[in-house]
Coordinates of C-alpha atoms in Angstrom, one line a residue:
Chain A
M220 CA 0.4 -6.1 38.0
A221 CA -2.4 -5.4 35.7
M222 CA -2.1 -6.2 32.0
L223 CA -2.2 -2.5 31.1
E224 CA -0.9 0.0 33.6
V225 CA -1.1 3.7 32.8
Q226 CA 0.6 5.8 35.4
N227 CA 0.5 9.6 35.9
L228 CA 0.1 10.2 32.2
S229 CA 0.0 13.8 30.9
I230 CA 0.1 15.4 27.6
S231 CA -0.3 19.1 26.6
F232 CA -1.0 20.7 23.2
G233 CA 0.0 24.3 23.3
G234 CA -1.3 25.4 26.7
L235 CA -4.0 22.8 26.8
R236 CA -3.6 19.8 29.1
A237 CA -5.5 17.1 27.1
V238 CA -4.6 14.4 29.6
S239 CA -3.6 15.2 33.1
H240 CA -2.0 12.9 35.7
F241 CA -4.1 10.0 34.5
D242 CA -3.9 6.5 36.0
L243 CA -5.5 3.4 34.6
A244 CA -5.2 -0.3 35.2
V245 CA -6.9 -2.9 33.0
E246 CA -6.9 -6.5 34.0
R247 CA -6.5 -9.4 31.6
G248 CA -9.8 -10.6 30.1
E249 CA -11.6 -7.4 31.2
I250 CA -13.9 -5.2 29.0
R251 CA -13.3 -1.7 30.3
G252 CA -15.4 1.2 29.2
L253 CA -14.0 4.6 29.0
I254 CA -16.6 7.4 29.0
G255 CA -16.6 11.1 29.1
P256 CA -17.9 14.1 27.2
N257 CA -16.4 15.2 23.9
G258 CA -12.9 16.6 24.3
S259 CA -12.4 14.9 27.6
G260 CA -9.2 13.2 26.4
K261 CA -10.3 9.7 25.6
T262 CA -9.0 9.5 22.1
T263 CA -5.9 11.3 23.1
L264 CA -5.3 8.7 25.7
F265 CA -5.7 6.0 23.0
N266 CA -3.2 7.8 20.8
I267 CA -0.7 7.8 23.6
I268 CA -1.1 4.2 24.5
T269 CA -0.8 3.1 20.9
G270 CA 2.3 5.2 20.3
F271 CA 1.0 8.0 18.1
Y272 CA 1.7 10.7 20.7
P273 CA 4.6 10.7 23.1
P274 CA 3.3 11.8 26.5
S275 CA 5.0 14.7 28.2
E276 CA 4.9 12.9 31.5
G277 CA 4.1 9.4 32.9
T278 CA 4.4 5.8 31.7
V279 CA 2.5 3.0 30.0
H280 CA 3.3 -0.5 31.0
F281 CA 1.9 -3.5 29.1
Q282 CA 2.4 -7.0 30.7
G283 CA 5.0 -5.6 33.0
E284 CA 7.0 -4.0 30.2
D285 CA 7.5 -0.3 29.7
V286 CA 6.1 0.6 26.2
T287 CA 5.8 4.3 26.8
R288 CA 7.8 5.6 23.9
L289 CA 7.5 2.8 21.4
K290 CA 6.3 3.6 17.8
P291 CA 2.9 2.4 16.7
H292 CA 4.2 -0.6 14.8
Q293 CA 6.3 -1.6 17.9
I294 CA 3.2 -1.3 20.1
A295 CA 1.3 -3.6 17.7
A296 CA 4.2 -6.1 17.9
K297 CA 3.6 -6.2 21.7
G298 CA 0.0 -7.3 21.1
I299 CA -1.9 -4.0 21.2
T300 CA -4.0 -2.7 18.3
R301 CA -6.9 -0.4 17.9
T302 CA -9.7 0.9 15.7
F303 CA -10.5 4.5 14.9
Q304 CA -13.3 6.8 15.6
N305 CA -13.7 7.7 12.0
V306 CA -13.4 4.3 10.3
Q307 CA -9.9 3.7 8.9
I308 CA -10.5 0.9 6.4
F309 CA -8.2 0.1 3.5
S310 CA -10.8 1.1 1.0
G311 CA -8.9 0.0 -2.1
M312 CA -8.4 -3.5 -0.9
S313 CA -10.9 -6.4 -0.7
V314 CA -12.5 -7.2 2.6
V315 CA -10.5 -10.4 2.9
E316 CA -7.3 -8.6 2.1
N317 CA -8.1 -6.0 4.8
L318 CA -8.2 -8.9 7.3
Q319 CA -5.0 -10.3 5.9
V320 CA -3.2 -7.1 6.6
G321 CA -3.9 -8.1 10.2
H322 CA -1.7 -11.2 9.6
H323 CA 1.2 -8.9 8.6
M324 CA 3.4 -9.7 11.6
S325 CA 2.7 -13.4 11.7
I326 CA 3.7 -14.0 8.1
K327 CA 7.4 -14.1 7.6
T328 CA 8.2 -12.9 4.1
N329 CA 11.4 -11.3 2.9
L330 CA 11.6 -9.6 -0.5
L331 CA 13.3 -12.4 -2.3
G332 CA 11.0 -15.1 -1.0
A333 CA 8.0 -13.0 -2.0
A334 CA 9.4 -12.2 -5.5
F335 CA 10.0 -15.9 -6.3
A336 CA 7.0 -17.1 -4.4
T337 CA 8.9 -19.9 -2.6
G338 CA 6.9 -22.8 -1.3
R339 CA 7.2 -21.7 2.3
I340 CA 5.8 -18.3 1.4
T341 CA 2.9 -19.6 -0.7
G342 CA 2.0 -21.9 2.1
Q343 CA 1.9 -19.0 4.6
E344 CA -0.2 -17.0 2.2
K345 CA -2.7 -19.8 1.7
R346 CA -3.0 -20.3 5.5
S347 CA -3.5 -16.5 5.9
L348 CA -6.2 -16.5 3.3
R349 CA -8.0 -19.5 4.9
K350 CA -7.8 -17.9 8.3
A351 CA -9.2 -14.6 7.1
E352 CA -12.1 -16.3 5.3
E353 CA -12.8 -18.5 8.3
L354 CA -13.0 -15.4 10.5
L355 CA -15.5 -13.8 8.0
R356 CA -17.5 -16.9 7.9
R357 CA -17.8 -17.0 11.7
I358 CA -19.3 -13.6 11.7
G359 CA -21.5 -14.3 8.7
L360 CA -19.7 -11.9 6.3
E361 CA -18.2 -14.5 4.0
E362 CA -20.1 -13.3 0.9
L363 CA -18.4 -9.9 1.3
S364 CA -14.9 -11.5 1.1
A365 CA -14.0 -10.3 -2.4
R366 CA -15.8 -6.9 -2.3
P367 CA -13.7 -3.7 -2.3
A368 CA -13.9 -2.7 1.4
G369 CA -14.6 1.0 0.4
S370 CA -17.9 -0.1 -1.3
L371 CA -19.4 -1.5 1.9
P372 CA -22.1 0.3 3.8
F373 CA -20.8 2.1 6.9
G374 CA -21.9 -0.4 9.5
Q375 CA -20.2 -3.2 7.7
Q376 CA -17.0 -1.2 7.3
R377 CA -17.0 -0.8 11.1
K378 CA -17.3 -4.5 11.5
V379 CA -14.5 -5.2 9.0
E380 CA -12.3 -2.7 10.8
V381 CA -12.8 -4.5 14.1
L382 CA -12.3 -7.9 12.4
R383 CA -9.1 -6.7 10.8
A384 CA -7.8 -5.8 14.3
V385 CA -9.0 -9.2 15.6
A386 CA -7.1 -10.9 12.8
M387 CA -3.9 -9.6 14.3
E388 CA -4.7 -11.7 17.3
P389 CA -4.0 -8.9 19.8
K390 CA -3.9 -9.4 23.5
L391 CA -5.4 -5.9 24.1
L392 CA -7.8 -4.2 21.7
L393 CA -8.7 -0.5 21.9
L394 CA -12.0 0.3 20.3
D395 CA -12.6 4.0 19.7
E396 CA -16.4 4.6 19.5
P397 CA -17.1 1.4 17.5
T398 CA -20.8 2.1 17.4
S399 CA -20.9 5.8 16.5
G400 CA -22.9 6.2 13.3
L401 CA -24.5 2.9 13.6
S402 CA -28.3 2.2 13.8
V403 CA -29.9 0.9 17.0
S404 CA -29.9 -2.7 15.7
E405 CA -26.3 -2.5 14.5
K406 CA -25.3 -1.2 17.9
D407 CA -26.8 -4.2 19.5
E408 CA -24.9 -6.5 17.1
M409 CA -21.7 -4.7 17.9
A410 CA -22.3 -5.1 21.6
Q411 CA -22.8 -8.9 21.1
F412 CA -19.8 -8.9 18.9
M413 CA -17.5 -7.5 21.6
K414 CA -18.6 -10.0 24.2
W415 CA -18.1 -12.7 21.6
L416 CA -14.6 -11.5 20.9
R417 CA -13.7 -11.8 24.6
E418 CA -15.1 -15.3 24.9
E419 CA -13.7 -16.7 21.6
F420 CA -10.3 -15.0 21.5
S421 CA -9.9 -14.0 25.1
I422 CA -9.1 -10.5 24.0
T423 CA -9.0 -7.8 26.6
I424 CA -10.9 -4.7 25.4
L425 CA -10.6 -1.1 26.3
L426 CA -13.7 0.7 24.9
V427 CA -14.4 4.3 24.3
E428 CA -18.1 4.7 23.9
H429 CA -20.7 7.5 23.9
D430 CA -23.7 5.4 24.2
V431 CA -23.8 5.1 28.0
R432 CA -26.4 2.3 28.1
L433 CA -24.4 0.2 25.7
V434 CA -21.2 0.6 27.8
A435 CA -23.2 -0.4 30.9
R436 CA -24.2 -3.6 29.2
V437 CA -20.9 -4.8 27.9
A438 CA -18.3 -3.3 30.3
D439 CA -17.2 -5.0 33.5
Y440 CA -15.8 -1.7 34.8
I441 CA -16.1 1.9 33.6
T442 CA -13.6 4.7 33.9
A443 CA -15.0 8.2 33.4
M444 CA -12.9 11.2 32.2
D445 CA -13.4 14.9 32.1
F446 CA -10.9 17.6 31.2
G447 CA -8.2 14.9 30.9
Q448 CA -8.7 13.6 34.4
K449 CA -10.3 10.6 35.9
I450 CA -13.5 11.6 37.7
A451 CA -14.9 8.2 38.5
E452 CA -14.2 4.5 38.3
G453 CA -16.0 1.3 39.2
R454 CA -18.9 -0.9 38.3
P455 CA -21.1 0.5 35.6
E456 CA -24.1 1.2 37.9
E457 CA -21.8 3.0 40.4
V458 CA -20.1 5.2 37.8
L459 CA -23.3 6.0 35.9
S460 CA -25.0 7.3 39.0
D461 CA -21.9 9.2 40.2
R462 CA -22.7 12.9 40.7
K463 CA -19.5 14.1 39.0
V464 CA -20.2 12.0 36.0
L465 CA -23.7 13.2 35.7
E466 CA -22.6 16.8 36.0
A467 CA -19.9 16.3 33.3
Y468 CA -22.4 14.9 30.9
I469 CA -25.2 17.4 31.6
G470 CA -22.8 20.2 31.5
A471 CA -21.3 19.0 28.3
E472 CA -24.7 18.5 26.7
K473 CA -25.7 22.1 27.7
S474 CA -22.6 23.5 26.0
S475 CA -22.8 21.3 23.0
G476 CA -26.5 22.3 22.5
S477 CA -25.5 25.9 22.1
N478 CA -23.3 25.5 19.1
Chain B
M213 CA -7.8 -10.8 -5.0
G214 CA -5.9 -13.1 -2.8
K215 CA -6.7 -16.0 -5.1
P216 CA -4.0 -18.2 -6.7
V217 CA -2.3 -16.7 -9.8
F218 CA -4.4 -18.4 -12.5
S219 CA -7.8 -18.8 -11.0
N220 CA -9.7 -19.3 -14.2
R221 CA -9.5 -20.6 -17.8
W222 CA -9.9 -17.2 -19.3
K223 CA -6.7 -15.9 -17.8
I224 CA -4.7 -18.9 -18.9
G225 CA -6.2 -18.7 -22.4
I226 CA -5.3 -15.0 -22.8
L227 CA -1.8 -15.5 -21.4
V228 CA -1.1 -18.4 -23.8
L229 CA -2.3 -16.4 -26.7
L230 CA -0.3 -13.4 -25.7
G231 CA 2.8 -15.6 -25.2
V232 CA 2.5 -17.1 -28.7
L233 CA 1.9 -13.7 -30.2
L234 CA 5.0 -12.2 -28.4
L235 CA 7.1 -15.2 -29.4
F236 CA 6.4 -14.9 -33.1
Y237 CA 5.9 -11.1 -33.2
P238 CA 9.3 -10.3 -34.8
K239 CA 8.7 -12.8 -37.5
M240 CA 5.3 -11.4 -38.3
V241 CA 6.0 -7.7 -38.4
G242 CA 9.7 -7.4 -39.2
R243 CA 12.6 -5.6 -37.5
Y244 CA 11.3 -2.1 -37.2
W245 CA 8.1 -2.9 -35.3
A246 CA 9.9 -5.5 -33.2
F247 CA 12.2 -2.7 -32.2
V248 CA 9.3 -0.5 -31.3
L249 CA 8.0 -3.3 -29.1
I250 CA 11.4 -3.6 -27.4
L251 CA 11.2 0.1 -26.6
A252 CA 7.7 -0.4 -25.3
G253 CA 9.0 -3.2 -23.1
C254 CA 11.8 -1.0 -21.6
Y255 CA 9.2 1.7 -20.9
F256 CA 6.9 -0.9 -19.4
L257 CA 9.6 -1.7 -16.8
G258 CA 9.9 2.0 -16.2
A259 CA 6.2 2.4 -15.8
L260 CA 6.0 -0.7 -13.6
G261 CA 8.5 0.7 -11.2
Y262 CA 6.6 4.0 -11.1
N263 CA 3.3 2.2 -10.6
I264 CA 4.6 0.2 -7.7
L265 CA 5.5 3.5 -6.0
V266 CA 2.5 5.6 -6.9
G267 CA -0.3 3.2 -7.6
L268 CA 0.5 0.5 -5.1
A269 CA 2.2 2.2 -2.2
G270 CA 0.6 5.6 -2.8
Q271 CA 3.8 7.7 -2.6
V272 CA 4.2 10.8 -4.7
S273 CA 7.4 11.0 -6.8
F274 CA 8.5 13.1 -9.7
G275 CA 11.9 11.6 -10.0
Q276 CA 11.3 8.4 -11.8
A277 CA 13.4 9.4 -14.8
A278 CA 16.5 9.5 -12.6
F279 CA 16.3 5.7 -11.9
F280 CA 15.8 5.0 -15.6
G281 CA 18.9 7.1 -16.3
I282 CA 20.9 5.5 -13.5
G283 CA 20.1 2.1 -14.9
A284 CA 21.0 3.1 -18.4
Y285 CA 24.3 4.8 -17.6
A286 CA 25.3 2.2 -15.0
S287 CA 24.8 -0.8 -17.2
S288 CA 26.5 0.9 -20.2
L289 CA 29.5 1.9 -18.2
L290 CA 29.8 -1.6 -16.6
M291 CA 29.9 -3.1 -20.0
L292 CA 32.2 -0.4 -21.5
R293 CA 34.7 0.0 -18.7
L294 CA 34.6 -3.3 -16.9
N295 CA 33.6 -5.7 -19.7
V296 CA 30.7 -7.0 -17.6
P297 CA 28.4 -9.3 -19.7
A298 CA 25.2 -7.6 -20.8
W299 CA 22.8 -9.7 -18.6
A300 CA 24.8 -9.1 -15.5
A301 CA 25.3 -5.4 -16.3
V302 CA 21.5 -5.0 -16.7
L303 CA 20.8 -6.7 -13.3
L304 CA 23.6 -4.9 -11.5
A305 CA 22.4 -1.5 -12.9
G306 CA 18.9 -2.4 -11.6
F307 CA 20.3 -3.1 -8.1
L308 CA 22.3 0.1 -8.1
A309 CA 19.2 2.1 -9.0
G310 CA 17.3 0.3 -6.3
F311 CA 20.1 1.0 -3.8
I312 CA 20.1 4.7 -4.6
A313 CA 16.3 4.8 -4.5
Y314 CA 16.1 3.2 -1.0
P315 CA 17.1 6.1 1.1
I316 CA 14.7 8.4 -0.7
G317 CA 11.9 6.4 1.1
I318 CA 13.2 7.6 4.4
P319 CA 12.4 11.3 4.1
A320 CA 9.1 10.1 2.7
L321 CA 8.2 9.3 6.3
K322 CA 8.4 12.9 7.4
I323 CA 7.4 14.7 4.2
S324 CA 4.6 13.8 1.8
G325 CA 2.5 15.1 -1.0
H326 CA 3.8 18.3 -2.7
Y327 CA 7.0 18.4 -0.7
L328 CA 7.9 14.8 -1.5
A329 CA 7.2 15.6 -5.2
L330 CA 9.6 18.5 -5.0
V331 CA 12.3 16.5 -3.2
T332 CA 12.2 13.7 -5.8
L333 CA 12.1 16.2 -8.7
A334 CA 15.2 18.0 -7.3
F335 CA 16.9 14.7 -6.9
S336 CA 16.1 13.7 -10.5
E337 CA 17.3 16.9 -12.1
G338 CA 20.4 16.7 -10.0
I339 CA 21.1 13.3 -11.5
V340 CA 20.8 14.8 -15.0
V341 CA 23.4 17.4 -14.1
I342 CA 25.8 14.6 -13.0
F343 CA 25.2 12.8 -16.3
R344 CA 25.9 16.0 -18.2
E345 CA 28.9 17.4 -16.2
W346 CA 30.8 14.2 -15.3
V347 CA 32.2 14.2 -18.8
S348 CA 35.2 11.9 -18.0
M349 CA 32.8 9.2 -17.0
T350 CA 29.6 9.7 -19.0
E351 CA 30.9 11.7 -22.0
G352 CA 28.3 14.3 -21.0
P353 CA 26.7 16.2 -23.8
Y354 CA 28.8 14.3 -26.4
G355 CA 26.7 11.2 -25.8
L356 CA 27.8 7.8 -24.4
R357 CA 28.1 5.1 -27.0
V358 CA 26.8 1.8 -25.6
P359 CA 28.7 -1.3 -26.7
T360 CA 26.6 -4.0 -28.3
G361 CA 26.0 -6.7 -25.8
T362 CA 26.4 -10.4 -26.3
F363 CA 24.7 -13.3 -24.6
G364 CA 26.5 -16.6 -25.2
P365 CA 26.7 -17.0 -29.0
W366 CA 24.2 -14.3 -29.7
V367 CA 24.9 -10.6 -30.5
L368 CA 22.2 -8.6 -28.9
K369 CA 20.8 -6.8 -32.0
G370 CA 17.6 -7.3 -33.8
E371 CA 15.8 -10.6 -33.0
P372 CA 18.3 -11.9 -30.3
L373 CA 17.9 -8.5 -28.5
Y374 CA 14.1 -8.9 -28.8
Y375 CA 14.1 -12.3 -27.1
F376 CA 16.7 -11.2 -24.5
V377 CA 14.5 -8.3 -23.5
L378 CA 11.4 -10.4 -23.6
V379 CA 12.8 -13.0 -21.2
I380 CA 14.0 -10.4 -18.7
I381 CA 10.7 -8.6 -18.8
V382 CA 8.6 -11.7 -18.3
M383 CA 10.8 -12.8 -15.4
L384 CA 10.6 -9.4 -13.7
A385 CA 6.9 -9.1 -14.4
I386 CA 6.3 -12.4 -12.6
T387 CA 8.4 -11.3 -9.6
A388 CA 6.4 -8.1 -9.4
H389 CA 3.2 -10.0 -9.6
N390 CA 4.3 -12.2 -6.8
I391 CA 5.4 -9.3 -4.6
T392 CA 2.1 -7.5 -5.1
R393 CA 0.3 -10.6 -3.8
S394 CA 2.5 -11.1 -0.8
R395 CA 2.3 -9.5 2.6
I396 CA 4.7 -6.9 1.2
G397 CA 2.3 -5.9 -1.5
R398 CA -0.5 -5.7 1.0
A399 CA 1.6 -3.6 3.3
F400 CA 2.2 -1.2 0.4
K401 CA -1.6 -1.0 -0.3
A402 CA -2.3 -0.5 3.4
I403 CA 0.1 2.4 3.6
R404 CA -1.6 3.9 0.5
D405 CA -5.1 3.5 1.9
G406 CA -4.3 4.6 5.5
E407 CA -0.9 5.0 7.1
V408 CA -2.2 5.3 10.6
A409 CA -4.2 2.1 10.5
A410 CA -1.3 0.3 8.7
S411 CA 1.1 1.2 11.5
S412 CA -1.3 0.1 14.2
L413 CA -1.4 -3.3 12.6
G414 CA 2.4 -3.6 12.9
I415 CA 3.6 -2.2 9.6
N416 CA 6.8 -0.3 9.9
L417 CA 6.1 2.7 7.7
M418 CA 9.7 3.9 7.2
N419 CA 10.9 0.4 6.3
Y420 CA 8.1 -0.3 3.8
K421 CA 8.3 3.2 2.2
A422 CA 12.0 2.7 1.7
I423 CA 11.3 -0.8 0.2
A424 CA 8.7 0.6 -2.2
F425 CA 11.3 3.2 -3.4
A426 CA 13.9 0.5 -3.8
L427 CA 11.7 -1.8 -5.7
S428 CA 10.5 1.1 -7.9
G429 CA 14.1 2.0 -8.6
F430 CA 15.1 -1.5 -9.4
Y431 CA 12.4 -2.2 -12.0
T432 CA 12.8 1.2 -13.6
G433 CA 16.6 0.9 -13.5
V434 CA 16.5 -2.4 -15.4
G435 CA 14.1 -0.7 -17.9
G436 CA 16.7 2.0 -18.5
A437 CA 19.5 -0.5 -18.8
L438 CA 17.6 -2.5 -21.5
L439 CA 16.8 0.8 -23.3
A440 CA 20.5 1.6 -23.4
L441 CA 21.2 -1.7 -25.0
A442 CA 18.5 -1.1 -27.6
T443 CA 19.3 2.4 -28.6
G444 CA 23.1 2.3 -28.3
C445 CA 23.6 5.9 -27.4
L446 CA 22.8 7.9 -24.2
M447 CA 22.3 11.6 -23.9
P448 CA 21.9 13.2 -20.4
W449 CA 18.7 15.1 -21.3
D450 CA 17.0 11.8 -22.4
F451 CA 16.4 11.4 -18.7
D452 CA 15.1 14.7 -17.6
F453 CA 11.6 15.6 -16.4
R454 CA 10.0 14.9 -19.7
L455 CA 10.7 11.2 -19.3
T456 CA 9.1 11.2 -15.9
V457 CA 6.0 12.8 -17.4
A458 CA 6.0 10.2 -20.2
L459 CA 6.2 7.3 -17.7
L460 CA 3.5 8.9 -15.5
G461 CA 1.4 9.2 -18.6
M462 CA 1.8 5.4 -19.2
V463 CA 0.8 4.7 -15.6
V464 CA -2.2 6.9 -15.7
V465 CA -3.4 5.7 -19.1
G466 CA -2.9 2.1 -18.3
G467 CA -4.3 2.2 -14.8
L468 CA -2.9 3.2 -11.4
R469 CA -4.6 0.3 -9.6
S470 CA -3.3 -2.3 -12.0
T471 CA 0.4 -2.6 -11.3
I472 CA 1.4 -5.0 -14.1
L473 CA -1.3 -5.1 -16.8
G474 CA -2.0 -1.4 -16.5
S475 CA 1.7 -0.4 -16.8
A476 CA 2.1 -2.8 -19.8
L477 CA -0.9 -1.5 -21.7
G478 CA 0.0 2.1 -20.9
A479 CA 3.6 1.6 -22.1
V480 CA 2.6 -0.2 -25.3
L481 CA -0.1 2.4 -26.2
L482 CA 2.0 5.4 -25.5
T483 CA 5.1 4.0 -27.3
Y484 CA 3.1 3.1 -30.4
F485 CA 1.1 6.2 -30.3
P486 CA 3.7 8.6 -31.8
E487 CA 4.4 5.9 -34.4
W488 CA 0.7 6.0 -35.5
T489 CA 0.5 9.7 -35.4
G490 CA 4.0 10.1 -36.9
K491 CA 2.9 12.0 -39.9
L492 CA 1.2 14.6 -37.7
L493 CA 4.4 15.4 -35.9
E494 CA 3.3 18.9 -34.8
V495 CA 0.2 17.6 -33.1
K496 CA 1.9 14.7 -31.4
E497 CA 2.3 16.4 -28.0
L498 CA -1.2 17.9 -28.2
M499 CA -2.6 14.4 -28.8
F500 CA -0.7 13.1 -25.8
G501 CA -2.1 15.9 -23.7
L502 CA -5.6 15.2 -24.9
L503 CA -5.2 11.5 -24.2
L504 CA -4.2 12.2 -20.6
L505 CA -7.0 14.7 -20.2
F506 CA -9.5 12.0 -21.5
C507 CA -8.2 9.6 -18.9
F508 CA -8.4 12.1 -16.1
L509 CA -12.0 13.0 -17.0
F510 CA -13.6 9.8 -18.2
L511 CA -11.3 6.9 -17.3
R512 CA -10.0 7.4 -13.8
G513 CA -8.9 3.9 -13.4
G514 CA -7.1 4.0 -16.8
I515 CA -7.7 1.3 -19.4
V516 CA -7.7 -1.5 -17.0
G517 CA -10.0 0.3 -14.6
G518 CA -12.3 1.0 -17.5
L519 CA -12.3 -2.6 -18.6
I520 CA -13.1 -3.8 -15.1
S521 CA -16.1 -1.4 -14.7
L522 CA -17.3 -2.5 -18.2
K523 CA -17.1 -6.1 -17.1
N524 CA -19.0 -5.3 -13.9
K525 CA -21.7 -3.6 -16.0
M526 CA -21.9 -6.5 -18.5
Q527 CA -22.1 -9.1 -15.7
N528 CA -25.5 -7.6 -14.9
T529 CA -26.8 -8.6 -18.4
K530 CA -27.6 -12.1 -19.5
I531 CA -24.9 -12.5 -22.1
G532 CA -22.3 -10.9 -19.9
A533 CA -23.1 -13.2 -17.0
K534 CA -22.3 -16.2 -19.3
L535 CA -19.3 -14.6 -20.8
F536 CA -17.6 -13.9 -17.4
E537 CA -18.7 -17.0 -15.6
T538 CA -16.0 -17.8 -13.0

């Protein structure tokens, strides 16, 4: 069984079927690209997998376990986390603290231990701080450590958001358009960064991305969606030359050009 | 941010100076002003509890006065009816206030913003009604006389009361400081800055909101319990909406993003403020309003926020860079 198995997943909002009988299987260690025009249901699918929306039909299995109706924090406890299309950084906290929130589940602190700062707790806190700073150093952002995250330029906020997710040491990471709003060179960096994440931390990545060339470069396989349904799946070059995919994109571009 | 408690010499120096000052304060200024500082200390705990909820965890609440009142009445009644020693009564009252506050965090998961404000306000005014109407227990509008507490050989009046309150406040401030720096404090801030992201990193929103309310209730409740010891008499309407506004004023003036220092500065300033403007009794409330307005318009981060931005500006100058070397 694949690491992530989505079966026959559907959800409707009002009369609209945002995701319809959708199947997806992602293997361990894979980088899977998920493409499709705006409104094709990619983010909705993310929201179902990470527990923000309950599906009206279908199941999500992770490592053989049914996680369909778990809450977001329970999904995180299973080893799945995500980033967001519009960056969701903790703007009032420093960069290093943002990363430390990623350690939330690995630090065991009860209220009394925290209040009296027992030795065990301070030890854990110190380790957490060191680990977070080490992660920043490896990506060359150590001088940003103490900066309020909200004061960073957009591109760096995106990186911090991804690093925060990495700090959680997830098994599966869902990235929702991690390069939207980035410059060309920043996009390149992000692409390198994703490959690095897989090699260094052996994280499996499910990636929603609009930049088709970028997906083709980083993803092992691509799944294409339109109107909540799967329209193509396979190696990047196959999917990107698929007639249905091209139609979906050209069709979408026509309609988006008119508004 | 995540650095150890006392990372530089400046902080230690200021803390030592402050400690000496607080230790000798009653000897220097006499009973009256020592009493005013006791009141400021009680309000500090009230504001600290409020700040944990609003500034740290980002939850809206207009019911803080209720926790202060529950602490005050509970400790007084424990002492009066069950002869519980003062220190234990104060702590137990704090726990009771925290225990009552805890479930309020649960609806906070479903409702937020204006609606949460209204729910907490209704709760708070309901508590005042209980204080007023449950005459057989609270003496209602006749006022509850609080027995004078003792601690070992000391009768808790004047100087002994000052030191009793000081020790409790310092201990609680340290625990609050530790909590804000633990993963629990970070979880609060994460919820404040983005609930959705917080939950996707494994933070149980319902649990942590409830904990934020409980902690808030605890600190504020202890503040109320100490105030009861200091003033010796409780009236139900001492704990109505006006108290919430006063505590919120302290939090805003001191600084929403500075849980401990901000609450302390705000409480001291706003407690001494009417003393300084005492002769101008009629304009007291107007002055309070103007002070709040000033903070909203020019000092969004309160006093502490203002000081930090001043420091950042000065660091860019030559003298400033030397002064704030770390």
